[in-house]
Each structure stands twice: as C-alpha cells, then as structure tokens.
PDB file of C-alpha atoms in Angstrom:
ATOM      1  CA  MET C 260     154.271 156.262 194.395  1.00 62.00           C
ATOM      2  CA  VAL C 261     154.607 157.480 190.696  1.00 65.00           C
ATOM      3  CA  ASN C 262     154.261 155.146 187.829  1.00 68.00           C
ATOM      4  CA  TYR C 263     156.002 156.176 184.718  1.00 70.00           C
ATOM      5  CA  ILE C 264     154.919 154.849 181.141  1.00 74.00           C
ATOM      6  CA  GLY C 265     157.844 153.949 179.101  1.00 77.00           C
ATOM      7  CA  PRO C 266     158.138 154.234 175.236  1.00 80.00           C
ATOM      8  CA  THR C 267     156.167 151.901 172.979  1.00 79.00           C
ATOM      9  CA  GLY C 268     158.109 148.815 172.051  1.00 80.00           C
ATOM     10  CA  ALA C 269     158.701 147.301 168.634  1.00 81.00           C
ATOM     11  CA  THR C 270     155.784 145.538 166.833  1.00 82.00           C
ATOM     12  CA  GLY C 271     155.957 141.879 167.533  1.00 81.00           C
ATOM     13  CA  GLN C 272     155.676 139.155 164.716  1.00 83.00           C
ATOM     14  CA  ILE C 273     152.373 138.510 163.123  1.00 83.00           C
ATOM     15  CA  GLY C 274     150.564 135.655 164.487  1.00 81.00           C
ATOM     16  CA  PRO C 275     149.229 132.689 162.584  1.00 85.00           C
ATOM     17  CA  THR C 276     146.247 133.101 160.231  1.00 83.00           C
ATOM     18  CA  GLY C 277     143.012 132.393 161.915  1.00 81.00           C
ATOM     19  CA  PRO C 278     140.518 129.939 160.584  1.00 85.00           C
ATOM     20  CA  THR C 279     138.385 131.003 157.366  1.00 83.00           C
ATOM     21  CA  GLY C 280     135.113 132.542 158.278  1.00 81.00           C
ATOM     22  CA  SER C 281     131.845 131.177 156.832  1.00 84.00           C
ATOM     23  CA  GLN C 282     131.118 132.208 153.128  1.00 84.00           C
ATOM     24  CA  GLY C 283     129.039 135.334 152.739  1.00 81.00           C
ATOM     25  CA  SER C 284     125.897 135.634 150.601  1.00 85.00           C
ATOM     26  CA  THR C 285     126.176 135.833 146.651  1.00 84.00           C
ATOM     27  CA  GLY C 286     126.236 139.289 145.253  1.00 82.00           C
ATOM     28  CA  GLN C 287     124.151 140.570 142.356  1.00 87.00           C
ATOM     29  CA  THR C 288     125.036 139.305 138.709  1.00 86.00           C
ATOM     30  CA  GLY C 289     127.102 141.812 136.872  1.00 84.00           C
ATOM     31  CA  PRO C 290     126.479 143.094 133.300  1.00 89.00           C
ATOM     32  CA  THR C 291     127.127 140.537 130.365  1.00 88.00           C
ATOM     33  CA  GLY C 292     130.232 141.278 128.618  1.00 84.00           C
ATOM     34  CA  GLY C 293     130.727 141.900 124.809  1.00 86.00           C
ATOM     35  CA  THR C 294     130.640 139.015 122.192  1.00 88.00           C
ATOM     36  CA  GLY C 295     134.057 137.780 121.603  1.00 86.00           C
ATOM     37  CA  PHE C 296     135.692 137.209 118.103  1.00 87.00           C
ATOM     38  CA  THR C 297     134.507 134.208 115.942  1.00 88.00           C
ATOM     39  CA  GLY C 298     136.869 131.562 115.794  1.00 86.00           C
ATOM     40  CA  PRO C 299     138.378 130.176 112.647  1.00 90.00           C
ATOM     41  CA  THR C 300     136.279 127.736 110.385  1.00 89.00           C
ATOM     42  CA  GLY C 301     137.220 124.127 110.937  1.00 87.00           C
ATOM     43  CA  TYR C 302     138.472 121.913 108.249  1.00 89.00           C
ATOM     44  CA  THR C 303     135.925 120.344 105.638  1.00 90.00           C
ATOM     45  CA  GLY C 304     135.388 116.780 106.364  1.00 88.00           C
ATOM     46  CA  ALA C 305     135.884 114.093 103.633  1.00 90.00           C
ATOM     47  CA  THR C 306     132.990 113.470 101.054  1.00 91.00           C
ATOM     48  CA  GLY C 307     131.001 110.536 101.859  1.00 89.00           C
ATOM     49  CA  TYR C 308     130.609 107.517  99.542  1.00 90.00           C
ATOM     50  CA  THR C 309     128.162 107.868  96.667  1.00 89.00           C
ATOM     51  CA  GLY C 310     124.942 105.830  97.026  1.00 85.00           C
ATOM     52  CA  ALA C 311     123.907 103.174  94.651  1.00 85.00           C
ATOM     53  CA  THR C 312     121.922 104.399  91.480  1.00 80.00           C
ATOM     54  CA  GLY C 313     118.259 104.119  91.784  1.00 77.00           C
ATOM     55  CA  PRO C 314     115.947 102.446  89.064  1.00 78.00           C
ATOM     56  CA  ALA C 315     115.490 104.691  85.975  1.00 80.00           C
ATOM     57  CA  ILE C 316     112.521 104.628  83.526  1.00 84.00           C
ATOM     58  CA  TRP C 317     114.119 106.776  80.925  1.00 86.00           C
ATOM     59  CA  GLN C 318     117.458 105.903  79.311  1.00 86.00           C
ATOM     60  CA  GLN C 319     119.926 108.428  77.841  1.00 87.00           C
ATOM     61  CA  GLN C 320     121.812 108.107  74.601  1.00 89.00           C
ATOM     62  CA  GLY C 321     123.960 111.182  74.038  1.00 91.00           C
ATOM     63  CA  SER C 322     121.620 114.280  74.405  1.00 90.00           C
ATOM     64  CA  SER C 323     118.463 112.138  73.849  1.00 90.00           C
ATOM     65  CA  ILE C 324     116.295 110.085  76.125  1.00 90.00           C
ATOM     66  CA  TYR C 325     114.257 107.069  75.293  1.00 88.00           C
ATOM     67  CA  TYR C 326     111.807 104.532  76.826  1.00 87.00           C
ATOM     68  CA  THR C 327     111.107 101.032  75.393  1.00 88.00           C
ATOM     69  CA  GLY C 328     109.102  99.601  78.222  1.00 86.00           C
ATOM     70  CA  GLY C 329     105.692 100.218  77.131  1.00 89.00           C
ATOM     71  CA  ASN C 330     103.285 103.048  76.164  1.00 92.00           C
ATOM     72  CA  ILE C 331     103.623 106.621  77.311  1.00 91.00           C
ATOM     73  CA  GLY C 332     100.644 108.616  78.526  1.00 91.00           C
ATOM     74  CA  ILE C 333     100.406 112.360  78.947  1.00 92.00           C
ATOM     75  CA  GLY C 334      97.183 113.462  80.667  1.00 91.00           C
ATOM     76  CA  LEU C 335      96.010 110.009  81.446  1.00 90.00           C
ATOM     77  CA  ALA C 336      97.205 107.084  83.644  1.00 91.00           C
ATOM     78  CA  ILE C 337      96.645 104.061  81.245  1.00 92.00           C
ATOM     79  CA  PRO C 338      97.839 104.889  77.901  1.00 90.00           C
ATOM     80  CA  GLN C 339      96.558 102.655  75.042  1.00 90.00           C
ATOM     81  CA  TYR C 340      99.171 103.720  72.368  1.00 86.00           C
ATOM     82  CA  ASN C 341     102.787 104.280  72.077  1.00 88.00           C
ATOM     83  CA  LEU C 342     102.151 107.982  72.744  1.00 88.00           C
ATOM     84  CA  ASP C 343      98.783 108.613  74.134  1.00 89.00           C
ATOM     85  CA  ILE C 344      97.698 112.230  74.737  1.00 89.00           C
ATOM     86  CA  SER C 345      94.572 113.380  76.500  1.00 89.00           C
ATOM     87  CA  GLY C 346      94.271 117.048  75.818  1.00 85.00           C
ATOM     88  CA  THR C 347      95.739 119.381  73.200  1.00 81.00           C
ATOM     89  CA  LEU C 348      99.095 118.930  71.318  1.00 80.00           C
ATOM     90  CA  ASN C 349     100.744 122.085  70.038  1.00 79.00           C
ATOM     91  CA  THR C 350     103.518 121.320  67.544  1.00 75.00           C
ATOM     92  CA  THR C 351     105.199 123.318  64.726  1.00 72.00           C
ATOM     93  CA  GLY C 352     105.573 120.384  62.438  1.00 67.00           C
ATOM     94  CA  PHE C 353     104.525 116.663  61.948  1.00 66.00           C
ATOM     95  CA  ILE C 354     106.609 114.189  59.982  1.00 66.00           C
ATOM     96  CA  ALA C 355     105.409 110.590  59.209  1.00 61.00           C
ATOM     97  CA  ASN C 356     108.322 108.345  58.341  1.00 60.00           C
ATOM     98  CA  GLN C 357     105.999 105.797  56.558  1.00 56.00           C
ATOM     99  CA  ALA C 358     104.428 105.693  53.186  1.00 52.00           C
ATOM    100  CA  THR C 359     100.984 104.894  54.776  1.00 54.00           C
ATOM    101  CA  ILE C 360      99.462 106.169  58.048  1.00 57.00           C
ATOM    102  CA  SER C 361      96.495 104.146  59.212  1.00 55.00           C
ATOM    103  CA  ASN C 362      93.916 104.924  61.855  1.00 54.00           C
ATOM    104  CA  LEU C 363      94.644 108.648  61.843  1.00 55.00           C
ATOM    105  CA  LEU C 364      91.460 110.002  63.477  1.00 53.00           C
ATOM    106  CA  VAL C 365      90.695 113.788  63.766  1.00 53.00           C
ATOM    107  CA  GLY C 366      87.866 114.741  65.952  1.00 51.00           C
ATOM    108  CA  GLY C 367      86.160 118.046  66.139  1.00 54.00           C
ATOM    109  CA  SER C 368      86.880 121.310  64.343  1.00 55.00           C
ATOM    110  CA  GLN C 369      90.827 121.462  63.522  1.00 58.00           C
ATOM    111  CA  GLN C 370      92.974 124.310  62.170  1.00 60.00           C
ATOM    112  CA  ILE C 371      96.293 124.010  60.569  1.00 60.00           C
ATOM    113  CA  ALA C 372      98.079 127.386  60.491  1.00 59.00           C
ATOM    114  CA  GLY C 373     101.054 127.238  58.103  1.00 58.00           C
ATOM    115  CA  THR C 374     102.215 127.864  54.552  1.00 54.00           C
ATOM    116  CA  THR C 375     102.312 124.298  52.951  1.00 59.00           C
ATOM    117  CA  VAL C 376     100.608 121.024  53.690  1.00 60.00           C
ATOM    118  CA  ASP C 377     101.737 118.125  51.360  1.00 62.00           C
ATOM    119  CA  ILE C 378      99.530 115.145  50.927  1.00 63.00           C
ATOM    120  CA  SER C 379     101.001 112.336  48.875  1.00 60.00           C
ATOM    121  CA  GLY C 380      98.300 109.679  48.404  1.00 59.00           C
ATOM    122  CA  SER C 381      94.701 109.632  49.644  1.00 62.00           C
ATOM    123  CA  ALA C 382      93.067 111.748  52.347  1.00 65.00           C
ATOM    124  CA  ALA C 383      89.534 111.278  53.657  1.00 67.00           C
ATOM    125  CA  ILE C 384      87.780 114.062  55.297  1.00 69.00           C
ATOM    126  CA  SER C 385      84.345 113.891  56.925  1.00 67.00           C
ATOM    127  CA  GLY C 386      83.054 117.350  56.769  1.00 70.00           C
ATOM    128  CA  GLY C 387      84.299 120.658  55.282  1.00 74.00           C
ATOM    129  CA  LEU C 388      87.791 121.577  54.530  1.00 77.00           C
ATOM    130  CA  SER C 389      89.008 125.287  54.416  1.00 77.00           C
ATOM    131  CA  ILE C 390      92.289 126.064  52.485  1.00 78.00           C
ATOM    132  CA  GLY C 391      93.868 129.718  52.797  1.00 75.00           C
ATOM    133  CA  LYS C 392      91.741 130.660  55.842  1.00 71.00           C
ATOM    134  CA  LEU C 393      91.326 129.700  59.390  1.00 67.00           C
ATOM    135  CA  SER C 394      87.584 129.716  59.460  1.00 71.00           C
ATOM    136  CA  VAL C 395      84.634 127.234  59.550  1.00 74.00           C
ATOM    137  CA  PRO C 396      84.290 126.083  55.878  1.00 73.00           C
ATOM    138  CA  GLN C 397      81.037 126.962  54.217  1.00 70.00           C
ATOM    139  CA  TYR C 398      81.436 124.139  51.621  1.00 70.00           C
ATOM    140  CA  ASN C 399      82.836 120.637  51.500  1.00 73.00           C
ATOM    141  CA  LEU C 400      85.998 122.272  50.072  1.00 76.00           C
ATOM    142  CA  ASP C 401      86.159 126.093  50.724  1.00 76.00           C
ATOM    143  CA  ILE C 402      89.363 127.709  49.177  1.00 77.00           C
ATOM    144  CA  SER C 403      90.448 131.293  49.651  1.00 75.00           C
ATOM    145  CA  GLY C 404      92.947 131.881  46.841  1.00 70.00           C
ATOM    146  CA  SER C 405      94.060 130.140  43.694  1.00 67.00           C
ATOM    147  CA  LEU C 406      93.528 126.510  42.875  1.00 68.00           C
ATOM    148  CA  GLN C 407      96.162 124.763  40.579  1.00 67.00           C
ATOM    149  CA  THR C 408      95.509 121.319  39.515  1.00 67.00           C
ATOM    150  CA  SER C 409      96.418 118.885  36.599  1.00 61.00           C
ATOM    151  CA  GLY C 410      92.868 117.669  36.453  1.00 56.00           C
ATOM    152  CA  TYR C 411      89.699 117.172  38.399  1.00 53.00           C
ATOM    153  CA  SER C 412      86.408 115.511  38.138  1.00 49.00           C
ATOM    154  CA  ILE C 413      82.917 116.930  39.330  1.00 46.00           C
ATOM    155  CA  LEU C 414      80.230 114.296  39.798  1.00 44.00           C
ATOM    156  CA  ASN C 415      76.559 115.061  40.416  1.00 43.00           C
ATOM    157  CA  GLN C 416      77.002 118.689  41.148  1.00 43.00           C
ATOM    158  CA  ILE C 417      78.078 121.901  39.462  1.00 42.00           C
ATOM    159  CA  ALA C 418      80.995 123.690  41.043  1.00 46.00           C
ATOM    160  CA  ARG C 419      80.350 127.334  41.276  1.00 48.00           C
ATOM    161  CA  THR C 420      81.469 129.951  43.585  1.00 65.00           C
ATOM    162  CA  TYR C 421      80.918 133.501  42.304  1.00 77.00           C
ATOM    163  CA  ILE C 422      80.731 137.000  43.579  1.00 87.00           C
ATOM    164  CA  SER C 423      77.957 139.312  42.445  1.00 88.00           C
ATOM    165  CA  ILE C 424      78.971 142.805  41.131  1.00 87.00           C
ATOM    166  CA  SER C 425      76.242 145.535  40.976  1.00 86.00           C
ATOM    167  CA  ASP C 426      78.281 148.717  40.808  1.00 80.00           C
ATOM    168  CA  SER C 427      79.660 148.929  37.296  1.00 77.00           C
ATOM    169  CA  THR C 428      81.574 152.282  37.843  1.00 83.00           C
ATOM    170  CA  SER C 429      84.918 151.847  36.153  1.00 86.00           C
ATOM    171  CA  PRO C 430      87.450 150.601  37.136  1.00 90.00           C
ATOM    172  CA  ILE C 431      85.779 147.654  38.881  1.00 91.00           C
ATOM    173  CA  THR C 432      88.263 145.968  41.204  1.00 92.00           C
ATOM    174  CA  LEU C 433      88.212 142.124  41.220  1.00 92.00           C
ATOM    175  CA  ASP C 434      90.177 140.301  43.900  1.00 91.00           C
ATOM    176  CA  TYR C 435      91.510 137.052  42.565  1.00 89.00           C
ATOM    177  CA  SER C 436      92.128 135.838  46.117  1.00 85.00           C
ATOM    178  CA  GLN C 437      88.475 136.011  46.836  1.00 85.00           C
ATOM    179  CA  SER C 438      87.164 134.489  43.618  1.00 86.00           C
ATOM    180  CA  ALA C 439      87.718 133.745  39.901  1.00 87.00           C
ATOM    181  CA  ILE C 440      83.916 133.948  38.826  1.00 90.00           C
ATOM    182  CA  TYR C 441      82.054 137.168  38.890  1.00 91.00           C
ATOM    183  CA  ALA C 442      78.430 138.027  37.948  1.00 90.00           C
ATOM    184  CA  PHE C 443      77.699 141.561  36.773  1.00 90.00           C
ATOM    185  CA  THR C 444      74.247 143.006  36.884  1.00 88.00           C
ATOM    186  CA  ALA C 445      73.488 145.051  33.776  1.00 82.00           C
ATOM    187  CA  PRO C 446      76.424 147.461  33.362  1.00 88.00           C
ATOM    188  CA  ALA C 447      75.381 150.628  31.511  1.00 87.00           C
ATOM    189  CA  ALA C 448      78.454 150.742  29.276  1.00 89.00           C
ATOM    190  CA  ASN C 449      81.645 148.875  28.468  1.00 90.00           C
ATOM    191  CA  PHE C 450      83.800 148.961  31.547  1.00 91.00           C
ATOM    192  CA  SER C 451      87.357 148.437  32.751  1.00 92.00           C
ATOM    193  CA  VAL C 452      88.667 145.867  35.304  1.00 93.00           C
ATOM    194  CA  ASN C 453      91.554 146.275  37.784  1.00 93.00           C
ATOM    195  CA  LEU C 454      92.516 142.723  38.881  1.00 92.00           C
ATOM    196  CA  ILE C 455      94.396 142.570  42.091  1.00 92.00           C
ATOM    197  CA  ASN C 456      96.032 139.684  44.167  1.00 89.00           C
ATOM    198  CA  LEU C 457      96.877 137.650  41.155  1.00 86.00           C
ATOM    199  CA  PRO C 458      99.801 135.310  41.683  1.00 82.00           C
ATOM    200  CA  THR C 459     103.110 136.115  40.199  1.00 79.00           C
ATOM    201  CA  GLN C 460     104.253 132.583  39.828  1.00 81.00           C
ATOM    202  CA  ILE C 461     104.734 131.283  36.228  1.00 83.00           C
ATOM    203  CA  GLY C 462     101.499 129.634  35.147  1.00 83.00           C
ATOM    204  CA  LYS C 463      98.087 130.212  33.587  1.00 86.00           C
ATOM    205  CA  TYR C 464      95.158 131.817  35.363  1.00 89.00           C
ATOM    206  CA  GLU C 465      91.551 132.369  34.305  1.00 89.00           C
ATOM    207  CA  ILE C 466      88.761 134.701  35.363  1.00 91.00           C
ATOM    208  CA  ALA C 467      85.106 134.244  34.261  1.00 90.00           C
ATOM    209  CA  MET C 468      82.635 137.102  34.139  1.00 91.00           C
ATOM    210  CA  ILE C 469      79.020 136.395  33.634  1.00 90.00           C
ATOM    211  CA  ILE C 470      77.453 139.683  32.350  1.00 90.00           C
ATOM    212  CA  ASP C 471      73.729 140.618  32.128  1.00 89.00           C
ATOM    213  CA  THR C 472      73.296 142.215  28.790  1.00 87.00           C
ATOM    214  CA  SER C 473      69.467 142.182  28.709  1.00 85.00           C
ATOM    215  CA  ALA C 474      69.509 146.153  29.028  1.00 85.00           C
ATOM    216  CA  ASN C 475      72.921 146.957  27.357  1.00 85.00           C
ATOM    217  CA  GLN C 476      75.265 144.992  25.199  1.00 87.00           C
ATOM    218  CA  THR C 477      78.369 145.727  27.141  1.00 88.00           C
ATOM    219  CA  TYR C 478      81.581 143.923  28.128  1.00 89.00           C
ATOM    220  CA  MET C 479      85.028 144.542  29.569  1.00 90.00           C
ATOM    221  CA  THR C 480      87.302 146.420  27.256  1.00 90.00           C
ATOM    222  CA  ILE C 481      90.199 147.566  29.435  1.00 91.00           C
ATOM    223  CA  LEU C 482      92.266 145.386  31.824  1.00 92.00           C
ATOM    224  CA  THR C 483      94.815 146.596  34.490  1.00 92.00           C
ATOM    225  CA  ILE C 484      96.643 144.169  36.866  1.00 90.00           C
ATOM    226  CA  GLY C 485      97.477 145.742  40.295  1.00 88.00           C
ATOM    227  CA  GLY C 486      96.999 149.194  38.582  1.00 87.00           C
ATOM    228  CA  SER C 487      99.327 148.350  35.587  1.00 88.00           C
ATOM    229  CA  SER C 488      97.719 148.563  32.249  1.00 89.00           C
ATOM    230  CA  GLN C 489      97.687 145.529  30.134  1.00 88.00           C
ATOM    231  CA  ASN C 490      97.510 144.787  26.322  1.00 87.00           C
ATOM    232  CA  LEU C 491      94.277 142.966  26.257  1.00 87.00           C
ATOM    233  CA  LEU C 492      94.212 140.633  23.264  1.00 88.00           C
ATOM    234  CA  PHE C 493      90.797 139.506  21.891  1.00 86.00           C
ATOM    235  CA  GLY C 494      90.342 136.260  20.297  1.00 75.00           C
ATOM    236  CA  THR C 495      90.060 135.477  16.646  1.00 66.00           C
ATOM    237  CA  GLY C 496      87.884 138.260  14.966  1.00 65.00           C
ATOM    238  CA  GLY C 497      88.933 141.086  17.285  1.00 74.00           C
ATOM    239  CA  ALA C 498      86.535 142.783  19.557  1.00 79.00           C
ATOM    240  CA  PRO C 499      83.246 141.105  19.678  1.00 80.00           C
ATOM    241  CA  THR C 500      79.695 142.403  18.484  1.00 83.00           C
ATOM    242  CA  ILE C 501      77.127 141.574  21.113  1.00 82.00           C
ATOM    243  CA  SER C 502      73.688 140.647  19.693  1.00 84.00           C
ATOM    244  CA  ALA C 503      70.853 142.699  20.704  1.00 83.00           C
ATOM    245  CA  SER C 504      68.895 139.621  21.681  1.00 84.00           C
ATOM    246  CA  ALA C 505      71.617 138.216  24.029  1.00 84.00           C
ATOM    247  CA  ILE C 506      70.478 138.489  27.459  1.00 88.00           C
ATOM    248  CA  THR C 507      73.687 137.003  29.038  1.00 89.00           C
ATOM    249  CA  ILE C 508      77.246 136.767  27.974  1.00 89.00           C
ATOM    250  CA  GLU C 509      80.380 135.080  29.464  1.00 90.00           C
ATOM    251  CA  GLN C 510      83.557 136.776  29.177  1.00 89.00           C
ATOM    252  CA  LYS C 511      86.720 134.877  30.103  1.00 91.00           C
ATOM    253  CA  ILE C 512      90.111 136.289  30.656  1.00 90.00           C
ATOM    254  CA  GLU C 513      93.186 134.121  30.394  1.00 91.00           C
ATOM    255  CA  ILE C 514      96.259 135.517  31.920  1.00 90.00           C
ATOM    256  CA  ILE C 515      99.640 133.748  31.258  1.00 88.00           C
ATOM    257  CA  VAL C 516     102.465 134.641  33.607  1.00 86.00           C
ATOM    258  CA  THR C 517     105.837 134.098  31.785  1.00 83.00           C
ATOM    259  CA  ASN C 518     108.144 135.819  34.316  1.00 74.00           C
ATOM    260  CA  SER C 519     107.465 137.210  37.825  1.00 63.00           C
ATOM    261  CA  GLY C 520     105.186 140.184  37.448  1.00 66.00           C
ATOM    262  CA  ILE C 521     104.952 139.864  33.557  1.00 75.00           C
ATOM    263  CA  TRP C 522     101.475 138.988  32.279  1.00 81.00           C
ATOM    264  CA  ASN C 523     100.006 138.247  28.877  1.00 87.00           C
ATOM    265  CA  ALA C 524      96.165 138.742  28.852  1.00 89.00           C
ATOM    266  CA  PHE C 525      93.610 137.241  26.396  1.00 91.00           C
ATOM    267  CA  THR C 526      89.872 137.449  26.456  1.00 90.00           C
ATOM    268  CA  THR C 527      87.014 135.738  24.657  1.00 88.00           C
ATOM    269  CA  VAL C 528      83.299 136.464  24.620  1.00 88.00           C
ATOM    270  CA  SER C 529      80.563 133.757  24.439  1.00 86.00           C
ATOM    271  CA  GLN C 530      76.829 134.721  23.923  1.00 79.00           C
ATOM    272  CA  PHE C 531      73.871 133.089  25.636  1.00 71.00           C
ATOM    273  CA  TYR C 532      70.251 133.730  24.391  1.00 62.00           C
TER     274      TYR C 532
END
C-alpha cells in the first residue's frame, strides 16, 4: 500500500500567549550620559523684614559722630578723662577753645615740627626749649635763628651765645641764623664780612663782634649781605682810630630793613682796655 504526502496546508491561527517566564539576571550598567542643560533661574523671593536696630554707643549728626555717655579711652580700658590716650598722638594742629588751659602736662622730650607756635599768656617749661631746630636743647632757651622781642629781662645770669672766629681771611662769612655774636682772634688786618641768612622782613637786626686787638688794631671795614655790597655808615666821627693800648674792641653792626631785600647798615666801635 502506498501512502502519498499531500501539500502543506495553510498556517493556523496563533495560539494564546503563554505565561511570562521568570525575570532574567540584571545586565551590566551602561555608561553615564552627558550633563543636560541647566534649567532657568527661579524667581527671587521677597525681601524679609528688617530687624530692630541694636543699641548704638556713637550717635550721628549729619556727617559727624559724637558720644556723651562718658570718657573715651584709646589704648586703655578705663579712661580717666574725656579723651584719654595711652600712646602717641599724631596731629597736624591743636586748637584750644578756651582762654586758659589748666593741667596741661607734657612728659619726656617733645618736638613740634611746624612754622608757627603762638602762645598768648604764660607758659611754664621744666627743662630746655629749642626753637628753630628739632634737637635736644643745650640751654634753657636754645634758639637757632633770630629773636625779635619788645623787651626782656635777664636775672642773675649773663646771656651770651657766641661763635669764635680764628680765620680772619677776608671775606669772613657770618651766618645770622647761627648766631648774632662773634668773637675774633687777633685779625692781622682790617677785614670784610659777608653776612648770610639775614631776614628780609622789615625790622632792625644787630650783630656784635668782639675783636682781639692786642696784636693789631683792626676791625671790619667792608660789609656785604648775601654777596651784595653795602654802604657801611660809621657813627659820629667817621671811621674809628683804635688805641694802641686797646686789647679788645666791640664792633656792632645795626642793619635796618626798610623793604624786602633793602638794607641800611650802620656800625659803631667801642674800645676796652
């Protein structure tokens, strides 16, 4: 018996899905992706309420501040005065708004670098005072420069600050800012003087020269001021005649400034035996 296989028939309909199988194991983590775009900035929240003002020591009036509750200490915790400073005070000026200042104590060596110091009234200084230079005073009153006064009194001492001149080679330079009294040691002949640093303010200025004439009867005959020749006027009687017995003479120069830089010079000679 022969069995013949016929043609394949049409595919039948898909059957229903079978049940889901169990979950397989987790695979490896993949690479991290790129950073995404930044989102837009959110809206600014409302301003919060201002807190209450705290206690203030200083008070303000315009652009100034002030304090009236007690003393102020700088460099110390318990000030004893309105302004009590422990340390150095650096100021470009000092103004006292009272006719009298009491209990002003200055300790140690002090320097005032400036052009003008006005004192109206009395000033008591224990120690020396330098004027015109910032250095330790060598005398109770040590002045570098000119002193102009309407009067003074000297008690119990002789005031004398002089510079000795031993070189009599003309012209001899005298610095008025250093001294107005000069002592000359036996000049060999009459000599000339060049006076420098003489003030130009209107007024009268004097220079005294103590001249040793024990060997030669000499004195100053020519005067220049800052290199400018002056018409030197001798007192009554004209140029002096020095006595051979005179061992010392004093020659004074009186200079009157009438206008800035214009001088009139006079001289007199006194003899000492």
